[in-house]
Short mmCIF file of C-alpha atoms in Angstrom, two decimals:
data_model
loop_
_atom_site.label_atom_id
_atom_site.label_comp_id
_atom_site.label_asym_id
_atom_site.label_seq_id
_atom_site.Cartn_x
_atom_site.Cartn_y
_atom_site.Cartn_z
CA MET A 184 0.00 0.00 0.00
CA LYS A 185 1.03 3.58 -0.59
CA LEU A 186 -0.42 6.77 0.88
CA THR A 187 0.15 10.16 -0.78
CA PHE A 188 -0.71 13.53 0.74
CA ASN A 189 -1.97 15.79 -2.05
CA GLY A 190 -3.31 18.54 0.21
CA ALA A 191 -3.80 19.58 3.85
CA ALA A 192 -0.18 18.68 4.57
CA GLY A 193 1.91 21.59 5.73
CA ASN A 194 -1.27 23.66 5.40
CA VAL A 195 -4.91 23.52 6.49
CA THR A 196 -7.03 23.38 3.34
CA GLY A 197 -7.20 21.31 0.16
CA SER A 198 -7.62 17.96 1.93
CA CYS A 199 -6.88 15.13 -0.48
CA TYR A 200 -5.21 11.83 0.39
CA LEU A 201 -4.65 9.04 -2.14
CA LEU A 202 -4.51 5.43 -0.92
CA GLU A 203 -3.19 2.93 -3.47
CA THR A 204 -3.49 -0.81 -2.99
CA ALA A 205 -2.71 -3.68 -5.32
CA ARG A 206 -6.28 -3.55 -6.65
CA ALA A 207 -7.65 -0.06 -6.13
CA LYS A 208 -7.07 3.65 -5.69
CA VAL A 209 -9.20 5.43 -3.11
CA VAL A 210 -9.16 9.19 -2.50
CA VAL A 211 -10.11 10.47 0.95
CA ASP A 212 -11.54 13.98 0.50
CA CYS A 213 -10.96 16.29 -2.46
CA GLY A 214 -11.04 19.84 -1.21
CA LEU A 215 -10.39 23.35 -2.41
CA PHE A 216 -7.18 25.15 -1.44
CA GLN A 217 -8.21 28.40 0.25
CA GLU A 218 -4.84 29.86 1.25
CA ARG A 219 -4.02 32.61 -1.25
CA LYS A 220 -0.45 31.39 -1.78
CA LEU A 221 -1.72 27.91 -2.65
CA SER A 222 -4.74 28.86 -4.78
CA ASP A 223 -2.87 28.08 -8.02
CA ARG A 224 -3.09 24.40 -7.05
CA ASN A 225 -6.85 24.55 -7.68
CA TRP A 226 -6.15 25.37 -11.32
CA GLY A 227 -3.37 22.83 -11.91
CA SER A 228 -3.80 19.22 -12.92
CA PHE A 229 -4.44 16.63 -10.24
CA PRO A 230 -1.24 14.80 -9.25
CA PHE A 231 -3.00 11.55 -10.18
CA ASP A 232 -5.23 10.47 -13.05
CA PRO A 233 -8.85 11.05 -11.94
CA ALA A 234 -10.04 8.29 -14.27
CA SER A 235 -7.87 5.77 -12.39
CA VAL A 236 -9.51 6.43 -9.02
CA SER A 237 -11.92 3.72 -7.89
CA ALA A 238 -13.81 5.73 -5.25
CA VAL A 239 -13.80 8.87 -3.14
CA VAL A 240 -14.54 8.68 0.57
CA LEU A 241 -15.73 12.07 1.84
CA THR A 242 -15.39 12.86 5.55
CA HIS A 243 -17.59 15.98 5.56
CA ALA A 244 -19.00 18.81 3.48
CA HIS A 245 -16.72 21.79 4.14
CA LEU A 246 -15.36 23.36 0.96
CA ASP A 247 -11.75 22.53 1.82
CA HIS A 248 -12.76 18.85 1.84
CA CYS A 249 -15.28 18.60 -1.01
CA GLY A 250 -14.67 21.71 -3.13
CA LEU A 251 -12.69 20.08 -5.96
CA LEU A 252 -15.01 17.11 -6.49
CA PRO A 253 -16.75 18.80 -9.48
CA LYS A 254 -13.36 19.28 -11.13
CA LEU A 255 -12.37 15.69 -10.35
CA VAL A 256 -15.53 14.37 -12.05
CA ARG A 257 -15.14 16.72 -15.02
CA GLU A 258 -11.58 15.46 -15.53
CA GLY A 259 -12.51 11.80 -15.67
CA PHE A 260 -13.45 10.36 -12.28
CA ALA A 261 -16.38 7.96 -12.80
CA GLY A 262 -16.58 6.12 -9.48
CA LYS A 263 -18.78 6.65 -6.45
CA ILE A 264 -18.39 9.34 -3.80
CA ILE A 265 -19.29 7.75 -0.46
CA CYS A 266 -20.38 9.77 2.58
CA THR A 267 -23.14 10.09 5.17
CA PRO A 268 -26.62 11.25 4.06
CA ALA A 269 -26.29 14.67 5.74
CA THR A 270 -22.86 15.18 4.17
CA ALA A 271 -24.25 14.38 0.73
CA GLU A 272 -27.00 16.98 1.11
CA ILE A 273 -24.74 19.69 2.50
CA ALA A 274 -21.93 19.01 0.00
CA GLY A 275 -24.43 19.40 -2.83
CA ILE A 276 -25.37 22.85 -1.50
CA VAL A 277 -21.74 23.83 -0.89
CA MET A 278 -20.44 22.79 -4.31
CA SER A 279 -23.33 24.38 -6.20
CA ASP A 280 -22.89 27.63 -4.28
CA SER A 281 -19.14 27.57 -4.91
CA ALA A 282 -19.77 27.16 -8.65
CA ARG A 283 -22.20 30.10 -8.72
CA ILE A 284 -19.78 32.35 -6.82
CA GLN A 285 -16.95 31.45 -9.19
CA VAL A 286 -19.05 32.33 -12.22
CA GLU A 287 -19.95 35.70 -10.65
CA ASP A 288 -16.36 36.40 -9.57
CA VAL A 289 -14.97 35.65 -13.02
CA LYS A 290 -17.36 38.13 -14.62
CA ARG A 291 -16.55 40.79 -12.01
CA LYS A 292 -12.78 40.29 -12.30
CA GLN A 293 -12.84 40.38 -16.08
CA GLU A 294 -14.76 43.66 -16.09
CA ARG A 295 -12.42 45.18 -13.49
CA HIS A 296 -9.26 44.05 -15.26
CA GLN A 297 -10.54 45.49 -18.53
CA ARG A 298 -11.07 48.84 -16.81
CA GLU A 299 -7.60 48.68 -15.27
CA GLY A 300 -5.93 47.50 -18.48
CA ARG A 301 -4.40 44.34 -17.03
CA VAL A 302 -4.70 40.58 -17.31
CA GLY A 303 -5.15 38.18 -14.40
CA PRO A 304 -3.04 35.03 -13.77
CA HIS A 305 -5.85 32.60 -14.57
CA PRO A 306 -8.24 32.17 -17.52
CA TYR A 307 -11.45 34.18 -17.31
CA GLU A 308 -13.54 31.10 -16.65
CA PRO A 309 -14.76 29.47 -13.46
CA LEU A 310 -12.85 26.60 -11.91
CA TYR A 311 -16.03 24.61 -12.48
CA THR A 312 -19.67 25.29 -13.30
CA VAL A 313 -23.00 24.47 -11.70
CA GLN A 314 -23.33 21.68 -14.27
CA ASP A 315 -20.01 20.24 -13.09
CA ALA A 316 -21.26 20.38 -9.50
CA GLU A 317 -24.45 18.58 -10.50
CA ALA A 318 -22.39 15.86 -12.20
CA ALA A 319 -20.46 15.34 -8.95
CA ILE A 320 -23.66 15.25 -6.89
CA ALA A 321 -24.94 12.47 -9.15
CA ARG A 322 -22.03 10.27 -8.03
CA PHE A 323 -22.89 10.37 -4.32
CA GLU A 324 -23.72 7.15 -2.49
CA THR A 325 -24.55 7.32 1.21
CA ALA A 326 -23.77 5.15 4.21
CA HIS A 327 -24.91 5.55 7.81
CA TYR A 328 -22.67 5.82 10.85
CA GLY A 329 -21.19 2.54 12.09
CA LYS A 330 -22.01 0.51 8.98
CA GLU A 331 -19.15 -1.06 7.02
CA THR A 332 -19.62 -0.32 3.32
CA ALA A 333 -17.75 -1.57 0.24
CA ALA A 334 -15.74 1.27 -1.29
CA ALA A 335 -13.54 -0.43 -3.90
CA ASP A 336 -12.06 -3.84 -4.71
CA GLY A 337 -10.63 -5.04 -1.40
CA VAL A 338 -11.39 -1.78 0.44
CA SER A 339 -14.31 -1.03 2.75
CA CYS A 340 -15.13 2.10 4.74
CA GLU A 341 -16.95 2.85 7.98
CA PHE A 342 -18.08 6.34 9.02
CA ASN A 343 -18.17 7.48 12.65
CA ASP A 344 -19.52 10.75 14.05
CA ALA A 345 -16.70 13.31 14.26
CA GLY A 346 -18.85 16.00 15.94
CA HIS A 347 -17.43 18.70 13.65
CA ILE A 348 -20.42 19.64 11.49
CA LEU A 349 -23.71 17.95 10.74
CA GLY A 350 -22.95 14.58 9.14
CA SER A 351 -19.19 14.87 9.63
CA SER A 352 -17.15 11.71 10.08
CA TRP A 353 -13.86 10.20 10.80
CA VAL A 354 -13.49 7.20 8.55
CA ARG A 355 -11.95 3.78 8.96
CA LEU A 356 -10.77 2.17 5.73
CA THR A 357 -10.17 -1.58 5.92
CA VAL A 358 -7.92 -3.07 3.25
CA ARG A 359 -8.11 -6.84 2.76
CA GLU A 360 -5.33 -8.49 0.79
CA ASN A 361 -3.87 -12.02 0.83
CA GLY A 362 -6.03 -13.11 3.73
CA THR A 363 -5.07 -10.19 6.00
CA ALA A 364 -6.88 -6.99 6.94
CA ARG A 365 -5.33 -3.63 7.83
CA SER A 366 -7.21 -0.60 9.09
CA LEU A 367 -6.48 3.03 8.32
CA VAL A 368 -8.21 5.77 10.31
CA PHE A 369 -8.53 9.24 8.75
CA SER A 370 -9.69 11.79 11.30
CA GLY A 371 -11.19 14.28 8.86
CA ASP A 372 -11.86 17.29 11.11
CA VAL A 373 -12.45 16.37 14.74
CA GLY A 374 -15.07 18.40 16.58
CA ARG A 375 -15.23 19.51 20.19
CA PRO A 376 -17.07 17.90 23.09
CA GLY A 377 -19.95 20.03 24.36
CA THR A 378 -20.50 21.93 21.11
CA PRO A 379 -24.10 23.18 20.80
CA ILE A 380 -26.55 21.18 18.68
CA LEU A 381 -24.23 18.28 17.77
CA LYS A 382 -23.32 15.08 19.57
CA ASP A 383 -19.79 14.65 20.89
CA PRO A 384 -17.19 12.95 18.66
CA VAL A 385 -16.99 9.15 18.75
CA LYS A 386 -13.51 7.93 19.71
CA PRO A 387 -11.57 5.40 17.62
CA ALA A 388 -10.43 2.22 19.40
CA GLY A 389 -7.33 1.63 17.29
CA ALA A 390 -5.78 1.51 13.84
CA ASP A 391 -2.80 0.15 11.94
CA VAL A 392 -2.34 3.52 10.24
CA LEU A 393 -3.61 6.83 11.63
CA VAL A 394 -3.92 10.18 9.84
CA VAL A 395 -4.89 12.88 12.34
CA GLU A 396 -5.64 16.55 11.85
CA SER A 397 -3.75 19.24 13.78
CA THR A 398 -5.46 22.54 12.97
CA TYR A 399 -5.15 23.58 16.62
CA GLY A 400 -2.53 21.03 17.60
CA ASN A 401 -0.36 23.66 19.25
CA ARG A 402 -2.92 25.40 21.45
CA THR A 403 -5.90 25.03 23.76
CA HIS A 404 -9.15 26.92 23.37
CA LYS A 405 -10.52 29.26 25.97
CA PRO A 406 -13.37 27.81 28.06
CA GLU A 407 -16.59 27.41 26.09
CA ALA A 408 -18.51 29.38 28.73
CA GLY A 409 -16.85 32.53 27.44
CA VAL A 410 -18.57 32.41 24.05
CA PRO A 411 -22.00 33.87 24.96
CA ASP A 412 -20.33 36.40 27.27
CA SER A 413 -18.06 37.56 24.44
CA ILE A 414 -20.91 37.82 21.94
CA ALA A 415 -23.01 39.82 24.41
CA ARG A 416 -20.13 42.20 25.15
CA ILE A 417 -19.36 42.81 21.47
CA VAL A 418 -22.99 43.29 20.42
CA ASN A 419 -23.76 45.64 23.31
CA GLN A 420 -20.62 47.73 22.69
CA THR A 421 -21.51 48.07 19.02
CA VAL A 422 -25.12 48.97 19.80
CA ARG A 423 -23.89 51.78 22.06
CA ALA A 424 -21.53 52.98 19.32
CA GLY A 425 -24.31 52.89 16.72
CA GLY A 426 -22.61 50.64 14.17
CA ASN A 427 -23.08 47.12 12.81
CA VAL A 428 -21.53 43.79 13.72
CA VAL A 429 -20.33 42.03 10.57
CA VAL A 430 -19.55 38.34 11.04
CA PRO A 431 -17.80 36.49 8.20
CA THR A 432 -19.65 33.24 8.59
CA PHE A 433 -19.10 29.69 7.45
CA ALA A 434 -22.47 28.61 6.10
CA VAL A 435 -22.20 25.10 7.48
CA GLU A 436 -22.44 24.72 11.26
CA ARG A 437 -20.91 28.07 12.26
CA ALA A 438 -23.95 30.02 11.06
CA GLN A 439 -26.29 27.66 12.88
CA GLU A 440 -24.22 27.74 16.08
CA LEU A 441 -24.19 31.54 15.97
CA LEU A 442 -27.98 31.61 15.62
CA PHE A 443 -28.20 29.23 18.59
CA HIS A 444 -26.17 31.55 20.83
CA VAL A 445 -27.79 34.78 19.63
CA GLY A 446 -31.26 33.30 20.13
CA ARG A 447 -30.46 32.34 23.72
CA LEU A 448 -28.93 35.76 24.44
CA ARG A 449 -32.04 37.42 23.02
CA LYS A 450 -34.36 35.22 25.10
CA SER A 451 -32.43 36.00 28.29
CA GLU A 452 -32.40 39.74 27.36
CA ARG A 453 -28.62 39.91 27.59
CA ILE A 454 -28.60 41.69 24.22
CA PRO A 455 -31.25 44.03 22.79
CA PRO A 456 -33.61 42.84 20.03
CA VAL A 457 -31.33 43.91 17.17
CA THR A 458 -32.18 42.72 13.68
CA VAL A 459 -30.10 39.72 12.62
CA PHE A 460 -29.51 39.23 8.90
CA LEU A 461 -28.48 35.80 7.68
CA ASP A 462 -27.16 36.97 4.34
CA SER A 463 -26.18 33.69 2.74
CA PRO A 464 -28.45 31.58 0.56
CA MET A 465 -26.24 28.60 1.30
CA ALA A 466 -26.43 29.12 5.06
CA ILE A 467 -30.22 29.44 4.77
CA ASP A 468 -30.39 26.17 2.83
CA VAL A 469 -28.19 24.41 5.39
CA THR A 470 -30.24 25.81 8.28
CA GLU A 471 -33.38 24.38 6.68
CA LEU A 472 -31.56 21.08 6.13
CA PHE A 473 -30.90 20.89 9.88
CA ARG A 474 -34.63 20.36 10.36
CA ARG A 475 -34.41 17.14 8.32
CA HIS A 476 -31.61 15.67 10.43
CA GLU A 477 -32.74 16.33 13.99
CA HIS A 478 -31.83 12.73 14.90
CA LEU A 479 -28.19 13.89 14.79
CA PHE A 480 -28.72 16.55 17.48
CA ASP A 481 -27.49 16.23 21.06
CA GLU A 482 -29.90 15.72 23.96
CA GLU A 483 -29.98 19.42 24.96
CA THR A 484 -31.10 20.45 21.48
CA LYS A 485 -33.64 17.65 21.27
CA GLY A 486 -35.05 18.99 24.55
CA MET A 487 -35.43 22.43 22.98
CA LEU A 488 -37.37 20.90 20.11
CA ARG A 489 -39.67 19.10 22.52
CA ARG A 490 -40.42 22.48 24.15
CA GLY A 491 -41.33 23.92 20.77
CA GLU A 492 -38.10 25.91 20.39
CA HIS A 493 -35.82 25.61 17.39
CA PRO A 494 -32.09 26.24 17.91
CA CYS A 495 -31.83 28.35 14.77
CA SER A 496 -34.91 30.57 14.94
CA PHE A 497 -36.01 33.70 16.87
CA PRO A 498 -37.86 37.02 16.23
CA ASN A 499 -36.20 39.66 14.04
CA LEU A 500 -34.18 37.07 12.14
CA ARG A 501 -34.18 38.02 8.46
CA MET A 502 -33.20 35.47 5.83
CA CYS A 503 -31.68 37.17 2.76
CA ARG A 504 -31.74 34.93 -0.28
CA SER A 505 -31.78 37.41 -3.15
CA ALA A 506 -29.12 39.94 -4.13
CA ASP A 507 -31.69 42.72 -3.68
CA GLU A 508 -32.38 41.61 -0.10
CA SER A 509 -28.65 41.63 0.55
CA LYS A 510 -28.17 45.11 -0.90
CA ALA A 511 -31.09 46.44 1.17
CA ILE A 512 -29.20 45.70 4.39
CA LYS A 513 -27.08 48.80 3.79
CA ALA A 514 -30.18 50.98 4.21
CA HIS A 515 -31.14 49.40 7.56
CA LYS A 516 -31.42 51.95 10.37
CA GLY A 517 -29.81 51.11 13.69
CA THR A 518 -27.43 48.33 14.64
CA ALA A 519 -27.68 45.07 12.78
CA LEU A 520 -25.90 41.78 13.26
CA ILE A 521 -24.91 40.67 9.74
CA LEU A 522 -23.91 37.03 9.21
CA ALA A 523 -22.55 36.61 5.69
CA GLY A 524 -20.28 34.24 3.78
CA SER A 525 -17.59 33.44 3.18
CA GLY A 526 -16.08 32.57 6.53
CA MET A 527 -12.53 33.54 5.52
CA CYS A 528 -13.67 36.54 3.41
CA THR A 529 -12.37 34.87 0.25
CA GLY A 530 -15.58 35.55 -1.68
CA GLY A 531 -19.32 35.92 -1.36
CA ARG A 532 -21.50 38.65 0.09
CA VAL A 533 -19.39 39.40 3.16
CA LYS A 534 -17.00 41.43 1.00
CA HIS A 535 -19.77 43.93 0.26
CA HIS A 536 -20.54 44.27 3.97
CA LEU A 537 -16.83 44.76 4.70
CA VAL A 538 -16.72 47.56 2.13
CA ALA A 539 -19.72 49.19 3.84
CA ASN A 540 -18.37 48.83 7.40
CA LEU A 541 -14.57 48.56 7.50
CA GLU A 542 -14.11 52.33 7.39
CA ARG A 543 -16.73 52.93 10.12
CA ARG A 544 -15.30 53.39 13.61
CA ASP A 545 -18.67 52.50 15.12
CA SER A 546 -18.82 49.06 13.48
CA THR A 547 -17.23 45.76 14.49
CA ILE A 548 -15.83 42.96 12.36
CA LEU A 549 -16.22 39.78 14.38
CA PHE A 550 -14.34 36.61 13.45
CA VAL A 551 -15.66 33.35 14.85
CA GLY A 552 -13.67 30.78 12.90
CA TYR A 553 -10.25 29.79 11.68
CA GLN A 554 -8.68 32.16 9.14
CA ALA A 555 -6.20 30.37 6.89
CA SER A 556 -2.87 31.95 6.10
CA GLY A 557 -3.06 34.53 3.30
CA THR A 558 -6.85 34.88 3.29
CA LEU A 559 -8.46 38.32 3.52
CA GLY A 560 -9.88 37.36 6.91
CA ARG A 561 -6.43 36.49 8.26
CA ILE A 562 -4.97 39.75 6.91
CA ILE A 563 -7.68 41.80 8.67
CA LEU A 564 -7.37 39.77 11.86
CA GLU A 565 -3.60 40.25 12.00
CA GLY A 566 -4.00 44.02 12.19
CA ALA A 567 -3.58 45.36 8.65
CA GLU A 568 -4.29 49.07 8.33
CA LYS A 569 -5.58 48.71 4.77
CA VAL A 570 -6.89 45.88 2.60
CA ARG A 571 -7.72 45.59 -1.08
CA ILE A 572 -11.32 44.61 -1.84
CA PHE A 573 -12.85 44.67 -5.32
CA GLY A 574 -9.69 46.30 -6.66
CA GLU A 575 -9.69 49.24 -4.23
CA GLU A 576 -7.75 49.95 -1.03
CA ARG A 577 -9.93 50.22 2.08
CA GLU A 578 -8.79 51.63 5.40
CA ILE A 579 -9.66 49.58 8.48
CA ALA A 580 -11.22 51.83 11.10
CA ALA A 581 -13.74 49.34 12.48
CA ARG A 582 -13.01 47.41 15.65
CA VAL A 583 -11.76 43.87 14.88
CA GLU A 584 -12.70 41.14 17.35
CA LYS A 585 -12.19 37.37 17.54
CA VAL A 586 -14.12 34.83 19.60
CA ASN A 587 -12.00 31.69 19.79
CA GLY A 588 -14.43 29.42 21.62
CA PHE A 589 -16.46 28.97 18.44
CA SER A 590 -13.91 26.73 16.81
CA ALA A 591 -15.37 23.51 15.44
CA HIS A 592 -11.89 21.96 15.55
CA ALA A 593 -10.63 20.12 18.61
CA ASP A 594 -7.64 21.72 20.28
CA ARG A 595 -4.49 19.89 21.43
CA GLU A 596 -6.00 18.44 24.59
CA GLU A 597 -9.27 17.51 22.89
CA LEU A 598 -7.39 15.74 20.08
CA LEU A 599 -5.40 13.79 22.65
CA ASP A 600 -8.63 12.89 24.43
CA TRP A 601 -10.16 11.78 21.11
CA LEU A 602 -7.21 9.38 20.76
CA SER A 603 -7.39 8.20 24.37
CA GLU A 604 -8.98 4.85 23.54
CA VAL A 605 -6.20 3.94 21.10
CA LYS A 606 -4.20 1.83 23.54
CA THR A 607 -1.80 0.19 21.10
CA ALA A 608 0.44 2.48 19.06
CA PRO A 609 -0.49 2.46 15.35
CA GLY A 610 2.21 1.18 13.05
CA ARG A 611 2.28 4.53 11.26
CA VAL A 612 0.99 7.89 12.50
CA PHE A 613 0.74 10.93 10.22
CA VAL A 614 -0.03 14.41 11.54
CA ALA A 615 -1.64 16.51 8.80
CA HIS A 616 -4.19 19.28 8.19
CA GLY A 617 -2.32 22.01 10.06
CA GLU A 618 0.10 24.83 9.50
CA PRO A 619 3.69 23.58 10.00
CA GLU A 620 4.14 24.86 13.54
CA ALA A 621 0.82 23.33 14.66
CA SER A 622 1.49 19.92 13.07
CA LYS A 623 5.04 19.70 14.41
CA ALA A 624 3.93 20.72 17.89
CA PHE A 625 1.17 18.10 17.97
CA ALA A 626 3.52 15.44 16.65
CA SER A 627 5.87 16.28 19.53
CA GLU A 628 3.01 15.91 22.01
CA LEU A 629 2.09 12.48 20.61
CA LYS A 630 5.71 11.39 20.94
CA ARG A 631 6.06 12.77 24.47
CA ARG A 632 2.74 11.67 25.94
CA LYS A 633 1.98 8.46 24.05
CA ALA A 634 5.46 7.34 22.92
CA TRP A 635 4.22 7.15 19.35
CA LYS A 636 6.44 7.87 16.36
CA PRO A 637 4.45 10.40 14.31
CA GLU A 638 5.47 11.74 10.92
CA VAL A 639 4.58 15.17 9.52
CA PRO A 640 4.10 14.94 5.74
CA GLY A 641 4.30 17.78 3.24
CA ILE A 642 2.22 18.22 0.12
CA GLY A 643 3.10 15.54 -2.41
CA ASP A 644 4.84 13.23 0.06
CA SER A 645 4.23 9.52 -0.45
CA PHE A 646 4.71 6.73 2.06
CA GLU A 647 4.99 2.99 1.43
CA LEU A 648 2.82 1.26 4.01
CA GLY A 649 3.94 -2.28 3.19
CA ALA A 650 2.02 -5.24 1.85
#
């Protein structure tokens, strides 16, 4: 067997791991690179022949895990994409939305470059179209948690709840050759115990080969109890100042978790009844999808439903599907809480709200999720005085805030706890899906605390796993 890391190795996005056996090739995740310095990889050829891949196993529906599936299918992949039912539904929304945004961005960039008399580095065409996304969606096959499912010749997969987003999984691949079976566990993105709405992550019992994420492998999160306090403080300060709170929001899970907290703060009267705009058609679709998968909720959220309360609904919540509804937000009088995609400010409607609020001293830009290196969100968060949006320099006068407790990724201690039931050291351990300092730090912790021998791969690294 051979395992090659084609993304999320030495960086956080672009997850794509290729497992090759004597009889099959299986890809685990096929995500979009979102770091600016790595975005060219989205346009290049895959480092393997898509037509030679037997199957794709998808851990969850975030864009950095599923966002290149339409391109993979367009370039020749004809196998099945296996995931949980909720992941299939959310990934369909995510990929279709990504295609629409790309089409719009290409048109906008071409018009701007023509005005400026320059040519961009990439062709004036989208990375993929809505039709490409639909072709990928047609290849989905679903499997429920805990059920072993055939993936390819000699390879089966089993999904287990990762507690990261609705339908998310860590996956166990079992490879059977010459009368023996070997198991490979891919963590995907591991969630946090006690996260609102979702159940806690299931822990793996062991593996011959382990690939574990390390997004926050070098740090611990602040106590979860601080999240509602921080939101209340920021909203109330901004109300007093007379500005808006703009939240670059991931449409999947983060938007719903935000609505959960804001709804509870409103009910307890810890914040005034400000208007909340959910300005993301994709987030609206995902929020509605949550109602179809209530069996995946934790007991606290199920209790809310029994009392007639929904975790993602409250008075003065405005859902903005159309572009006209989005544009009308600018005319709103008084403080508004504006939740808009994308979560790292790499595209979508949030850029328009940044343009309208960055130069206002009375407004707040609130980050509630990881900002990958080189993204607009990371640049703002790191204290830039100016940023370029839609081809123009914008001064940053607004207050910039970050609430860390929102992270859907387990921190160092939570990752170690997730691995606590793995009593026998795996034969090979790979620490991936993290910026270099985070991956190396977590690898050191695994070596120090568990006496394992972890390896930290880079993009393109291949490892022979033996027969």
